[in-house]
Each structure stands twice: as structure tokens, then as C-alpha cells.
PDB file of C-alpha atoms in Angstrom:
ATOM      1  CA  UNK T   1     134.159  71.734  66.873  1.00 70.00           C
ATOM      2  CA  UNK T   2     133.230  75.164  68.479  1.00 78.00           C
ATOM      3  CA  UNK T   3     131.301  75.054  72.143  1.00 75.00           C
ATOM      4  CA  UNK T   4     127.915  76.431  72.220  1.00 76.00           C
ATOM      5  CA  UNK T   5     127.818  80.288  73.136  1.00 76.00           C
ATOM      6  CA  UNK T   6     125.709  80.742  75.609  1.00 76.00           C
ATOM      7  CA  UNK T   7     123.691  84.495  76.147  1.00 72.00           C
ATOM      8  CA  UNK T   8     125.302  85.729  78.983  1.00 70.00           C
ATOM      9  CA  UNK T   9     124.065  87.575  81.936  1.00 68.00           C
ATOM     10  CA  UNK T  10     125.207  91.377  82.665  1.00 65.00           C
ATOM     11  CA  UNK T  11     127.762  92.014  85.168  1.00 68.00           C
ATOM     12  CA  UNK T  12     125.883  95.199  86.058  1.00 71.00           C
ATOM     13  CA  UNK T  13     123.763  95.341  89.437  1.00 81.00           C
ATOM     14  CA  UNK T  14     120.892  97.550  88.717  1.00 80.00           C
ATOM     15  CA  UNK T  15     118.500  97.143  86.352  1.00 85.00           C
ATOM     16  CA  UNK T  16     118.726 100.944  84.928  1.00 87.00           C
ATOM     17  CA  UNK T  17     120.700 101.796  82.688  1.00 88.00           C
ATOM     18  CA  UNK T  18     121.811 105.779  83.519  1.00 91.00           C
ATOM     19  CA  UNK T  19     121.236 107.584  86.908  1.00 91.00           C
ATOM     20  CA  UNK T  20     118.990 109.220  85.978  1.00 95.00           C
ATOM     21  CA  UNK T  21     116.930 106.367  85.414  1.00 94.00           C
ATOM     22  CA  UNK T  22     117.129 105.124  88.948  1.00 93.00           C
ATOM     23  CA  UNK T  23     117.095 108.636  90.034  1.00 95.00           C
ATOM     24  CA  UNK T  24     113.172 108.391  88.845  1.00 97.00           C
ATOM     25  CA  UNK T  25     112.243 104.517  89.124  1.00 96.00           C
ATOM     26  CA  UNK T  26     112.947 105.496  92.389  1.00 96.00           C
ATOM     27  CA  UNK T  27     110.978 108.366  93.305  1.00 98.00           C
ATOM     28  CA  UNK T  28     108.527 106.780  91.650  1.00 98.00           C
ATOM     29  CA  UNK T  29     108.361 104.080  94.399  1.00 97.00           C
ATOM     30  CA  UNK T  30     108.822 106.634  96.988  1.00 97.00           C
ATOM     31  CA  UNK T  31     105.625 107.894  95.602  1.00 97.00           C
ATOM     32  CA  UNK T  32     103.534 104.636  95.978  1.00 97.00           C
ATOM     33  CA  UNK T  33     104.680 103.838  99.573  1.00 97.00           C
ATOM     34  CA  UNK T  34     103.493 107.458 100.089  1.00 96.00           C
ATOM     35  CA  UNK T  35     100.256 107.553  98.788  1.00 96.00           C
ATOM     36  CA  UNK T  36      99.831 103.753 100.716  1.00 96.00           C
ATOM     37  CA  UNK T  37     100.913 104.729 103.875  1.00 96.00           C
ATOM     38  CA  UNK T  38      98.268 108.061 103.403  1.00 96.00           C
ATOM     39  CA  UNK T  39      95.464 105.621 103.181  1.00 95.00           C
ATOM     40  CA  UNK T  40      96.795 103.367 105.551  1.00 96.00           C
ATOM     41  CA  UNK T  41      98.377 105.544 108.523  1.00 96.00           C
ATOM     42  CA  UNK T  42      94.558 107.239 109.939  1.00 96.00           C
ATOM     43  CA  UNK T  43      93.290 104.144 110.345  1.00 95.00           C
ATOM     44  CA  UNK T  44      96.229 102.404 112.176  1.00 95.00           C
ATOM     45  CA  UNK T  45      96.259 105.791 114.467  1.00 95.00           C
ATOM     46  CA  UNK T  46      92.262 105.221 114.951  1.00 95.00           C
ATOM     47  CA  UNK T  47      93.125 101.912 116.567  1.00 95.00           C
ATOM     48  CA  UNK T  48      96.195 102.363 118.616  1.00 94.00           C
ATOM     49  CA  UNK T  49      94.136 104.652 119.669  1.00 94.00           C
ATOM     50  CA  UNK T  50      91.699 102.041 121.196  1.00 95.00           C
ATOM     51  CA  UNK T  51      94.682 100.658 123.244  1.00 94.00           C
ATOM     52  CA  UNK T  52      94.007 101.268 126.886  1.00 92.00           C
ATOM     53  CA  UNK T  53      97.089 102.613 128.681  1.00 89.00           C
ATOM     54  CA  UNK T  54      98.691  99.866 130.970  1.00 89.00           C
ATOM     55  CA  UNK T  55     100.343 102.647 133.255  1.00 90.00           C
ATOM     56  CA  UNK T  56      99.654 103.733 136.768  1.00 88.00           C
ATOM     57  CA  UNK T  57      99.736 107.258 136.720  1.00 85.00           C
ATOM     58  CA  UNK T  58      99.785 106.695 141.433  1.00 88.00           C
ATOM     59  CA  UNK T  59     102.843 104.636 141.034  1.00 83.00           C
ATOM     60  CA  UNK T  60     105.234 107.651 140.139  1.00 68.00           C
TER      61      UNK T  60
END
């Protein structure tokens, strides 16, 4: 009687398979969080902006 063979997982860390491959999977998301934090950075300036400044310029 022979066990069951199982499909084994790879012992392997990354999901790519050259360097090359990684190399561009991840400059691709470098890309995204770019083009995200484009859209995203104005508006979060706009309203920091809006912050009034707790400091006493006197006390110095």
C-alpha cells in the first residue's frame, strides 16, 4: 500500500520566478503608489493647511 502524494508547496519565497521579474512587478507597484499619492498628496496639503498654528510666536 503506497501513501497518498500530496502536491506540495514550493520552498521558494517570492512569487517570481527570475529577477527580472520582480525587478518589474515591482516598479510596477512603485508606479501605482505614485500615481495615488499624486492624486492624493494636494489635497492632504490643502487641509493641513487649514490647521491653525498652536505656537506663540511672544513666548520665544
Amino acid at each position: 500500500m503506497e501513501p497518498r502524494r500530496r502536491a506540495t508547496l514550493s520552498n521558494g519565497k517570492a512569487q517570481w520566478r527570475t529577477v527580472e521579474e520582480e525587478a518589474a512587478a515591482r516598479q510596477r507597484v512603485v508606479e501605482e503608489h505614485g500615481k495615488v499619492w499624486r492624486g492624493v498628496l494636494p489635497v492632504l496639503v490643502r487641509k493641513l493647511g487649514r490647521v491653525p498654528d498652536p505656537r506663540n510666536p511672544r513666548s520665544i
